[in-house]
Short mmCIF file of C-alpha atoms in Angstrom, two decimals:
data_model
loop_
_atom_site.label_atom_id
_atom_site.label_comp_id
_atom_site.label_asym_id
_atom_site.label_seq_id
_atom_site.Cartn_x
_atom_site.Cartn_y
_atom_site.Cartn_z
CA MET A 70 83.99 132.30 86.28
CA SER A 71 81.41 129.51 86.08
CA VAL A 72 78.56 129.15 88.59
CA LYS A 73 80.26 126.02 89.97
CA SER A 74 83.57 127.89 90.46
CA PHE A 75 81.81 130.79 92.17
CA ALA A 76 79.92 128.45 94.50
CA ALA A 77 83.14 126.57 95.30
CA LYS A 78 84.82 129.80 96.46
CA ILE A 79 81.93 130.65 98.79
CA PHE A 80 81.80 127.11 100.19
CA ALA A 81 85.59 127.11 100.67
CA ASN A 82 85.37 130.30 102.73
CA VAL A 83 82.64 128.83 104.98
CA VAL A 84 84.61 125.61 105.58
CA HIS A 85 87.82 127.55 106.26
CA LYS A 86 86.12 129.54 109.03
CA LYS A 87 84.76 126.35 110.61
CA THR A 88 88.18 124.73 110.46
CA GLN A 89 89.85 127.70 112.09
CA ARG A 90 87.46 127.56 115.05
CA TRP A 91 88.63 124.10 116.15
CA ALA A 92 92.23 124.44 114.90
CA GLN A 93 92.71 127.49 117.13
CA ASN A 94 91.33 125.63 120.17
CA PRO A 95 93.07 122.26 119.85
CA ILE A 96 93.18 121.10 123.47
CA GLU A 97 89.55 122.01 124.16
CA THR A 98 88.52 120.36 120.87
CA GLN A 99 90.29 117.10 121.72
CA HIS A 100 88.83 117.13 125.25
CA LYS A 101 85.30 117.36 123.81
CA VAL A 102 86.03 114.51 121.39
CA PHE A 103 87.39 112.39 124.25
CA GLN A 104 84.36 113.01 126.50
CA ASN A 105 81.95 112.21 123.66
CA LEU A 106 83.74 108.94 122.82
CA ILE A 107 83.73 107.70 126.43
CA THR A 108 80.08 108.66 126.99
CA SER A 109 78.93 107.09 123.70
CA ALA A 110 80.70 103.77 124.35
CA ASN A 111 79.84 103.51 128.06
CA ASP A 112 77.34 100.70 127.53
CA THR A 113 79.31 98.69 124.98
CA GLN A 114 81.00 95.42 125.84
CA PHE A 115 84.41 97.11 125.57
CA GLY A 116 83.20 99.97 127.76
CA ARG A 117 81.97 97.61 130.46
CA ASP A 118 85.14 95.48 130.32
CA HIS A 119 87.27 98.59 130.83
CA ASN A 120 85.02 100.39 133.35
CA PHE A 121 84.24 103.40 131.17
CA ALA A 122 81.64 104.46 133.75
CA GLU A 123 84.53 105.20 136.15
CA ILE A 124 86.60 107.20 133.64
CA LYS A 125 86.57 110.87 134.67
CA SER A 126 89.80 111.99 133.01
CA TYR A 127 92.33 111.08 130.35
CA GLU A 128 94.61 109.74 133.10
CA ASP A 129 91.86 107.28 134.08
CA PHE A 130 91.54 106.18 130.46
CA ALA A 131 95.30 105.62 130.07
CA LYS A 132 95.31 103.43 133.20
CA LYS A 133 92.31 101.34 132.17
CA VAL A 134 92.84 100.98 128.40
CA PRO A 135 96.19 99.60 127.21
CA ILE A 136 97.58 100.29 123.75
CA ARG A 137 96.61 97.52 121.33
CA ASP A 138 97.18 96.66 117.69
CA TYR A 139 94.69 94.77 115.52
CA GLU A 140 95.69 91.31 116.69
CA GLU A 141 95.27 92.33 120.32
CA LEU A 142 91.87 93.90 119.61
CA ARG A 143 90.84 91.00 117.41
CA PRO A 144 88.69 89.10 119.99
CA TYR A 145 86.34 92.10 120.06
CA VAL A 146 86.47 92.65 116.29
CA ASP A 147 85.67 88.99 115.63
CA ARG A 148 82.46 89.36 117.66
CA VAL A 149 81.51 92.44 115.62
CA VAL A 150 82.21 90.54 112.39
CA LYS A 151 79.92 87.74 113.60
CA GLY A 152 77.10 90.28 113.78
CA GLU A 153 76.97 91.02 117.50
CA GLU A 154 75.84 94.52 118.53
CA ASP A 155 77.25 97.01 121.07
CA ILE A 156 80.69 95.42 121.22
CA LEU A 157 83.25 98.14 120.39
CA TRP A 158 80.74 100.88 119.52
CA LYS A 159 77.00 101.24 119.93
CA GLY A 160 74.97 99.16 117.48
CA LYS A 161 76.62 97.62 114.43
CA PRO A 162 79.03 99.19 111.94
CA ILE A 163 77.63 100.06 108.52
CA TYR A 164 80.73 98.77 106.70
CA PHE A 165 83.95 96.88 107.19
CA ALA A 166 87.01 98.14 105.38
CA LYS A 167 88.86 94.96 104.48
CA THR A 168 92.65 95.23 104.48
CA SER A 169 95.58 92.85 104.40
CA GLY A 170 96.70 91.59 107.80
CA THR A 171 100.37 91.11 108.64
CA THR A 172 100.11 87.88 110.64
CA SER A 173 96.72 86.25 110.24
CA GLY A 174 94.96 87.05 107.01
CA ALA A 175 92.45 89.81 106.37
CA LYS A 176 91.71 92.61 108.82
CA TYR A 177 88.18 93.99 109.17
CA ILE A 178 88.17 97.63 110.23
CA PRO A 179 84.70 98.85 111.30
CA LEU A 180 83.16 101.99 109.80
CA THR A 181 80.14 103.38 111.65
CA LYS A 182 77.46 105.90 110.79
CA GLU A 183 79.34 108.33 113.03
CA SER A 184 82.81 107.75 111.51
CA MET A 185 81.99 107.41 107.81
CA PRO A 186 81.04 111.08 107.16
CA HIS A 187 84.47 112.25 108.36
CA HIS A 188 86.20 110.25 105.61
CA ILE A 189 84.14 112.11 103.00
CA GLU A 190 84.30 115.56 104.60
CA ALA A 191 88.07 115.47 105.07
CA ALA A 192 88.76 114.74 101.39
CA ARG A 193 86.32 117.48 100.39
CA ASN A 194 87.76 119.99 102.86
CA ALA A 195 91.30 119.37 101.61
CA ILE A 196 90.23 120.59 98.16
CA LEU A 197 88.21 123.48 99.59
CA GLY A 198 91.19 124.53 101.72
CA TYR A 199 93.31 124.62 98.56
CA ILE A 200 90.68 126.78 96.85
CA HIS A 201 90.54 129.17 99.82
CA GLU A 202 94.32 129.59 99.95
CA THR A 203 95.08 129.84 96.22
CA GLY A 204 91.84 131.22 94.79
CA LYS A 205 92.12 128.63 91.99
CA THR A 206 88.76 127.18 90.98
CA ALA A 207 88.97 126.48 87.24
CA PHE A 208 89.66 122.80 87.88
CA VAL A 209 86.13 122.24 89.24
CA ASP A 210 84.75 122.56 85.70
CA GLY A 211 86.94 119.77 84.34
CA LYS A 212 87.05 116.02 84.84
CA MET A 213 88.55 114.45 87.97
CA ILE A 214 89.95 110.96 88.31
CA PHE A 215 90.48 108.98 91.50
CA LEU A 216 92.55 105.81 90.99
CA GLN A 217 91.11 103.45 93.57
CA GLY A 218 89.94 99.95 94.37
CA SER A 219 86.79 98.35 93.04
CA PRO A 220 83.50 99.66 94.51
CA ILE A 221 81.97 96.17 94.37
CA LEU A 222 81.16 95.22 97.96
CA GLU A 223 80.69 91.83 99.61
CA GLU A 224 78.50 91.16 102.63
CA LYS A 225 79.33 89.49 105.92
CA ASN A 226 76.58 88.84 108.47
CA GLY A 227 74.49 91.68 107.09
CA ILE A 228 77.36 94.21 106.96
CA LYS A 229 78.88 95.29 103.64
CA LEU A 230 82.62 95.10 103.25
CA GLY A 231 85.26 96.09 100.71
CA ARG A 232 88.34 98.24 100.29
CA LEU A 233 88.04 101.69 101.84
CA SER A 234 88.49 103.44 98.49
CA GLY A 235 85.75 101.25 97.02
CA ILE A 236 83.39 102.08 99.90
CA VAL A 237 84.12 105.80 99.55
CA ALA A 238 83.17 105.57 95.85
CA HIS A 239 79.57 105.08 96.99
CA PHE A 240 79.61 108.50 98.68
CA VAL A 241 80.66 110.74 95.79
CA PRO A 242 78.54 113.94 96.07
CA LYS A 243 75.99 114.48 93.30
CA TYR A 244 77.66 117.72 92.22
CA LEU A 245 80.85 115.74 91.43
CA GLN A 246 79.33 112.68 89.78
CA LYS A 247 79.25 114.18 86.27
CA ASN A 248 82.87 115.26 86.56
CA ARG A 249 84.19 112.09 88.13
CA MET A 250 86.07 109.41 86.23
CA PRO A 251 86.52 106.58 85.47
CA SER A 252 83.07 105.17 84.77
CA TRP A 253 81.49 102.83 87.30
CA GLU A 254 82.02 99.87 84.95
CA THR A 255 85.73 100.59 84.56
CA ASN A 256 86.13 101.19 88.29
CA CYS A 257 84.72 97.72 88.94
CA ILE A 258 87.51 95.98 87.01
CA GLU A 259 89.49 93.95 89.54
CA ASP A 260 92.70 93.28 87.59
CA TRP A 261 94.83 96.40 88.03
CA GLU A 262 96.69 96.35 84.71
CA THR A 263 93.46 95.78 82.76
CA LYS A 264 91.82 98.55 84.77
CA VAL A 265 94.58 101.09 84.07
CA ASP A 266 94.47 100.28 80.33
CA ALA A 267 90.69 100.90 80.37
CA ILE A 268 91.14 104.17 82.30
CA VAL A 269 93.67 105.38 79.73
CA GLU A 270 91.22 104.71 76.88
CA GLU A 271 88.35 106.34 78.76
CA THR A 272 90.18 109.50 79.82
CA PHE A 273 92.57 110.14 76.93
CA ASN A 274 90.34 112.67 75.13
CA GLU A 275 88.78 114.19 78.25
CA ASN A 276 89.49 117.54 79.94
CA MET A 277 91.24 116.07 82.98
CA THR A 278 91.99 118.75 85.59
CA VAL A 279 92.45 116.78 88.84
CA ILE A 280 94.17 113.40 89.21
CA SER A 281 94.35 111.54 92.51
CA GLY A 282 95.88 108.32 93.80
CA ILE A 283 98.94 106.66 95.32
CA PRO A 284 101.96 108.01 93.36
CA SER A 285 103.37 104.62 92.35
CA TRP A 286 100.11 103.61 90.65
CA VAL A 287 99.41 107.04 89.16
CA GLN A 288 102.88 106.75 87.64
CA MET A 289 101.77 103.60 85.79
CA TYR A 290 98.74 105.50 84.46
CA PHE A 291 100.94 108.40 83.32
CA GLU A 292 103.40 106.08 81.58
CA LYS A 293 100.61 104.38 79.66
CA LEU A 294 99.16 107.77 78.67
CA GLU A 295 102.57 108.89 77.40
CA GLU A 296 102.98 105.63 75.50
CA LYS A 297 99.58 106.02 73.84
CA GLY A 298 99.89 109.72 73.03
CA GLY A 299 103.60 109.97 72.35
CA LYS A 300 103.77 113.18 74.37
CA ALA A 301 103.84 114.44 77.96
CA VAL A 302 100.78 114.03 80.18
CA GLY A 303 100.60 117.81 80.63
CA THR A 304 100.27 118.20 76.85
CA ILE A 305 97.58 115.51 76.63
CA PHE A 306 95.71 117.13 79.54
CA LYS A 307 96.39 120.85 79.03
CA ASN A 308 94.29 121.88 82.03
CA PHE A 309 95.64 119.30 84.49
CA ASN A 310 97.02 121.36 87.37
CA LEU A 311 96.24 119.54 90.62
CA PHE A 312 97.55 116.19 91.84
CA ILE A 313 96.09 114.75 95.07
CA TYR A 314 97.92 111.89 96.73
CA GLY A 315 98.33 109.91 99.92
CA GLY A 316 99.80 106.69 101.22
CA VAL A 317 103.46 107.43 100.49
CA ASN A 318 105.80 110.40 100.39
CA TYR A 319 105.62 112.14 97.01
CA GLU A 320 109.19 113.50 97.06
CA PRO A 321 110.95 110.39 95.67
CA TYR A 322 108.51 110.49 92.73
CA ARG A 323 108.42 114.27 92.14
CA ALA A 324 111.22 114.51 89.54
CA LYS A 325 109.82 111.53 87.64
CA PHE A 326 106.30 112.98 87.71
CA GLU A 327 107.41 116.41 86.52
CA ASN A 328 109.19 114.72 83.63
CA LEU A 329 106.10 112.66 82.74
CA ILE A 330 103.81 115.68 83.05
CA GLY A 331 106.24 118.06 81.36
CA ARG A 332 105.73 120.81 83.93
CA LYS A 333 105.09 121.39 87.63
CA VAL A 334 101.58 121.04 89.05
CA ASP A 335 100.20 121.86 92.49
CA SER A 336 99.70 118.93 94.84
CA ILE A 337 97.71 118.17 97.99
CA GLU A 338 98.85 115.45 100.39
CA LEU A 339 96.27 113.42 102.32
CA PHE A 340 96.67 111.08 105.31
CA PRO A 341 93.73 108.66 105.09
CA ALA A 342 93.52 105.10 106.37
CA SER A 343 90.79 102.54 106.93
CA GLU A 344 90.95 103.44 110.63
CA GLY A 345 90.28 107.14 110.01
CA PHE A 346 91.13 110.22 107.98
CA PHE A 347 93.81 111.85 110.09
CA ALA A 348 95.20 114.86 108.25
CA TYR A 349 95.42 116.77 105.00
CA GLN A 350 97.71 119.43 103.57
CA ASP A 351 96.06 122.75 104.32
CA SER A 352 98.79 125.03 102.93
CA GLN A 353 100.87 125.20 99.78
CA LYS A 354 103.44 127.27 101.70
CA ASP A 355 103.87 125.49 105.03
CA LYS A 356 105.26 122.01 105.56
CA GLY A 357 103.05 119.26 106.92
CA MET A 358 99.38 118.29 107.06
CA LEU A 359 96.74 119.70 109.40
CA LEU A 360 95.92 117.09 112.06
CA LEU A 361 92.13 116.71 112.17
CA LEU A 362 91.29 117.17 115.83
CA ASN A 363 87.52 117.51 115.37
CA SER A 364 86.74 114.35 113.41
CA GLY A 365 85.69 111.84 116.05
CA ILE A 366 89.27 110.74 116.76
CA PHE A 367 91.15 111.18 120.03
CA TYR A 368 94.91 111.10 119.53
CA GLU A 369 97.72 109.84 121.74
CA PHE A 370 101.41 109.77 120.88
CA VAL A 371 104.28 107.56 122.05
CA LYS A 372 107.92 108.36 121.30
CA SER A 373 109.21 105.76 118.84
CA GLU A 374 112.35 104.95 120.82
CA GLU A 375 110.21 104.23 123.91
CA PHE A 376 107.42 102.35 122.18
CA PHE A 377 108.69 98.82 122.79
CA SER A 378 109.51 99.44 126.45
CA GLU A 379 107.22 97.92 129.11
CA ASN A 380 105.26 101.07 130.03
CA PRO A 381 105.91 103.79 127.46
CA ARG A 382 104.62 107.24 128.30
CA ARG A 383 101.55 108.33 126.33
CA TYR A 384 101.34 111.99 125.31
CA THR A 385 98.25 114.00 124.39
CA ILE A 386 98.10 116.81 121.85
CA GLY A 387 99.10 119.54 124.31
CA GLU A 388 102.31 117.69 125.26
CA VAL A 389 103.90 116.93 121.88
CA GLU A 390 107.11 118.53 120.58
CA LEU A 391 108.39 119.46 117.15
CA ASN A 392 110.54 117.01 115.15
CA VAL A 393 110.12 114.06 117.52
CA ASN A 394 109.20 110.70 116.02
CA TYR A 395 105.89 109.53 117.56
CA VAL A 396 103.85 106.36 117.11
CA LEU A 397 100.27 107.45 116.39
CA ILE A 398 97.65 105.97 118.75
CA ILE A 399 93.92 106.57 118.13
CA SER A 400 90.55 106.09 119.81
CA THR A 401 87.65 106.59 117.40
CA ASN A 402 83.89 106.74 116.93
CA ALA A 403 84.23 103.50 114.97
CA GLY A 404 85.19 101.68 118.19
CA LEU A 405 88.97 101.50 118.00
CA TRP A 406 90.44 102.14 121.46
CA ALA A 407 94.06 103.17 122.17
CA TYR A 408 94.74 101.58 118.81
CA ASN A 409 98.19 101.48 117.23
CA ILE A 410 97.73 101.98 113.49
CA GLY A 411 101.44 101.40 112.87
CA ASP A 412 102.27 104.84 111.46
CA THR A 413 104.82 107.22 112.91
CA VAL A 414 104.51 110.99 112.63
CA GLN A 415 106.53 114.11 113.38
CA PHE A 416 105.07 117.53 114.13
CA THR A 417 106.20 120.34 111.83
CA SER A 418 104.01 122.97 113.53
CA LEU A 419 102.20 123.32 116.85
CA LYS A 420 100.11 126.37 115.82
CA PRO A 421 98.22 124.80 114.14
CA TYR A 422 99.14 121.17 114.71
CA ARG A 423 100.63 119.85 111.47
CA VAL A 424 102.33 116.49 110.93
CA ILE A 425 104.31 114.57 108.38
CA VAL A 426 104.20 110.78 108.16
CA SER A 427 107.71 109.68 109.04
CA GLY A 428 107.28 105.94 108.49
CA ARG A 429 105.88 102.76 109.98
CA ILE A 430 106.80 101.46 113.43
CA LYS A 431 107.24 98.01 111.84
CA HIS A 432 109.06 99.39 108.80
CA TYR A 433 112.49 100.33 110.04
CA ILE A 434 116.04 99.02 110.01
CA SER A 435 117.70 98.42 113.33
CA ALA A 436 119.64 95.24 112.67
CA PHE A 437 122.65 96.87 114.35
CA GLY A 438 120.88 99.42 116.58
CA GLU A 439 120.78 102.15 113.92
CA HIS A 440 117.01 102.92 114.17
CA VAL A 441 116.67 104.07 110.54
CA ILE A 442 113.15 105.26 109.63
CA GLY A 443 111.34 105.91 106.35
CA LYS A 444 111.64 109.69 106.48
CA GLU A 445 115.43 109.42 106.66
CA VAL A 446 115.89 107.21 103.60
CA GLU A 447 113.44 109.30 101.55
CA HIS A 448 115.23 112.53 102.49
CA ALA A 449 118.67 111.03 101.76
CA LEU A 450 117.59 109.89 98.30
CA LYS A 451 116.03 113.27 97.55
CA GLU A 452 119.19 115.09 98.64
CA ALA A 453 121.41 112.86 96.48
CA MET A 454 119.20 113.46 93.43
CA GLU A 455 119.11 117.25 93.74
CA ASN A 456 120.53 119.15 90.76
CA THR A 457 120.97 115.92 88.76
CA ASN A 458 119.06 114.22 85.95
CA ILE A 459 118.75 111.04 88.01
CA ARG A 460 115.18 109.79 88.33
CA VAL A 461 113.91 106.93 90.46
CA ASN A 462 110.75 104.92 89.86
CA GLU A 463 110.72 102.96 93.13
CA PHE A 464 113.02 101.79 95.91
CA THR A 465 113.26 99.84 99.16
CA VAL A 466 116.04 99.21 101.70
CA ALA A 467 117.04 96.11 103.68
CA PRO A 468 120.02 95.08 105.82
CA GLN A 469 122.62 92.65 104.49
CA ILE A 470 123.79 91.05 107.72
CA ALA A 471 125.91 88.20 106.32
CA PRO A 472 127.56 89.25 103.04
CA ALA A 473 129.82 86.84 101.17
CA SER A 474 132.76 89.10 102.07
CA GLY A 475 133.47 92.28 103.96
CA LEU A 476 131.41 94.14 106.54
CA PRO A 477 127.59 94.11 106.66
CA TYR A 478 125.75 96.98 104.96
CA HIS A 479 122.38 98.44 104.04
CA GLU A 480 121.30 97.32 100.58
CA TRP A 481 119.26 99.81 98.55
CA PHE A 482 117.15 98.26 95.79
CA ILE A 483 116.45 101.02 93.26
CA GLU A 484 114.57 100.97 89.97
CA PHE A 485 115.98 103.88 87.98
CA GLU A 486 114.29 105.76 85.18
CA ASN A 487 117.51 107.72 84.55
CA GLU A 488 120.58 106.05 86.02
CA PRO A 489 123.53 107.90 87.55
CA GLU A 490 126.71 107.88 85.48
CA ASN A 491 128.64 106.69 88.51
CA LEU A 492 126.60 104.36 90.73
CA GLU A 493 129.20 104.20 93.51
CA GLU A 494 129.45 107.99 93.68
CA PHE A 495 125.66 108.24 93.88
CA ALA A 496 125.59 105.59 96.64
CA LEU A 497 128.17 107.60 98.58
CA LYS A 498 126.01 110.75 98.32
CA ILE A 499 123.05 108.86 99.77
CA ASP A 500 125.24 107.38 102.48
CA ASN A 501 126.61 110.79 103.49
CA ALA A 502 123.06 112.17 103.66
CA MET A 503 122.06 109.24 105.87
CA ARG A 504 125.02 109.80 108.19
CA LYS A 505 124.11 113.48 108.61
CA GLN A 506 120.58 112.58 109.68
CA ASN A 507 121.17 109.51 111.83
CA THR A 508 123.99 109.59 114.40
CA TYR A 509 123.55 105.87 115.22
CA TYR A 510 124.13 104.96 111.58
CA ASP A 511 127.13 107.31 111.41
CA ASP A 512 128.65 105.75 114.53
CA LEU A 513 128.33 102.28 113.00
CA ILE A 514 130.12 103.40 109.84
CA VAL A 515 132.86 105.19 111.81
CA GLY A 516 133.22 102.19 114.13
CA LYS A 517 133.50 99.83 111.14
CA VAL A 518 130.50 97.80 112.23
CA LEU A 519 128.87 98.66 108.88
CA ARG A 520 130.35 99.66 105.57
CA PRO A 521 128.69 102.30 103.37
CA LEU A 522 125.47 101.30 101.66
CA VAL A 523 125.35 99.31 98.43
CA ILE A 524 122.88 99.93 95.57
CA SER A 525 121.39 96.96 93.73
CA LYS A 526 119.64 97.97 90.51
CA VAL A 527 116.15 96.57 89.94
CA GLN A 528 115.11 95.94 86.35
CA LYS A 529 112.38 98.03 84.70
CA ASN A 530 108.95 97.25 86.24
CA GLY A 531 110.66 94.94 88.73
CA PHE A 532 108.69 96.34 91.68
CA GLN A 533 105.41 96.02 89.79
CA GLU A 534 106.25 92.41 89.00
CA TYR A 535 107.03 91.77 92.66
CA MET A 536 103.73 93.31 93.80
CA LYS A 537 101.89 91.30 91.16
CA SER A 538 103.57 88.10 92.35
CA ILE A 539 102.21 88.59 95.88
CA GLY A 540 98.74 89.66 94.66
CA LYS A 541 99.08 93.31 95.68
CA LEU A 542 99.33 95.17 92.37
CA GLY A 543 97.52 98.52 92.39
CA GLY A 544 94.85 99.99 94.62
CA GLN A 545 96.05 101.13 98.04
CA ASN A 546 98.97 98.69 98.15
CA LYS A 547 102.49 100.06 98.37
CA ILE A 548 106.08 98.91 98.73
CA PRO A 549 107.54 99.35 102.24
CA ARG A 550 110.46 101.75 102.17
CA LEU A 551 112.28 99.73 104.84
CA SER A 552 112.41 96.16 106.09
CA ASN A 553 114.36 94.83 109.04
CA ASP A 554 114.60 91.46 107.27
CA ARG A 555 115.31 90.32 103.70
CA ASN A 556 111.93 88.86 102.72
CA ILE A 557 111.36 91.51 100.02
CA ALA A 558 115.07 91.86 99.21
CA ASP A 559 115.54 88.18 98.42
CA LYS A 560 112.55 88.15 96.09
CA LEU A 561 113.81 91.23 94.26
CA LYS A 562 117.22 89.58 93.89
#
């Protein structure tokens, strides 16, 4: 065992003990976070506007601070972007994470000196948790790659801004810098296809042991490696045994990845966002990711089916239930207050609190009242593919409300790597899996409001071409699993 491996085991043990202390006292931990947030922001503009000085309990907070999304919080954010101090959080942020807005251009998510360290620590602790559980440390002596956005930052009114992954690149610990790939120069390449080609050339002859990124874009990297080497990725990188991912569910990609790699590898799922690092997979045995209750974020949860009602009930961590679909609401030490990030989660464990990401509150299909969510379509596809050689590169689902003939239906756009021999039979398997999960959908089929789903095949690299056409190829961009309209569907057609 190398010195680095030995040190990693000791460090992993220390971090595990610290994690257990707050994980075993979740309600007390969240109460302390809440009190600290309110006290720290008491003298901010937002704090004065919402009478933080009078808040003595969570119930007070819920009465005074309504749930908002970015557009509703934007008047405050715009003042921060202009350089004003003490607006949402004390002082000024140290960065803005720039992301794509849904309705009015770019979004600027503040990162403060209090919030930024949690982004770094969470990613580190996910790896250390894996080491503590498995005892595997050999990978720390190899090379690690993180497929991410460019670290080149702009500046706006004295505050640096860029993609979150690019900002994080500036915080790589010294003990990892020699192991980390790609080079700074390659990482700064903006064009995604050019960047991946350069990464392939730079890493091909290296001892890669850890690879990290959004699955759809790592898949492109793997395919180019296979094309260059004429053999499986696991043969090119004999010591590659850990894949770290976030952003989308890995399951639809797993069969494809195992084929590209040539064997199974361990994986760690992360739940990061510009607004905060919320959870990471802390166990290779148990389902879900550990919700980070001690990272400067106070969590609230609203049941998805109640979210669009006038006054939906807001639940705190001690009130949540297993297997219920909740919209995730956060208040943070970056100055986001009762903020709807758009993600939905379900709890898989309450001791400790573990979650899975079940979808996006805006990414659903309910054109006929069926309330289909991302988790359901991903599970249905996985079930239909089990014990087959069928492999899928990418997919998305949209309603077809006005077909040329017959009843309306859900249209599944699928890019296959290995196609089913009988497409209609495969579609029926997916449809049956959907009906088992979603009683509303089943009722619509039984009642002949909908007919069973239809699969439309997408040509090879069709999704990549679509993302390229809208300027979102690579990085942290990803295809929505579901749309309640046909904006994506019509372009794929």
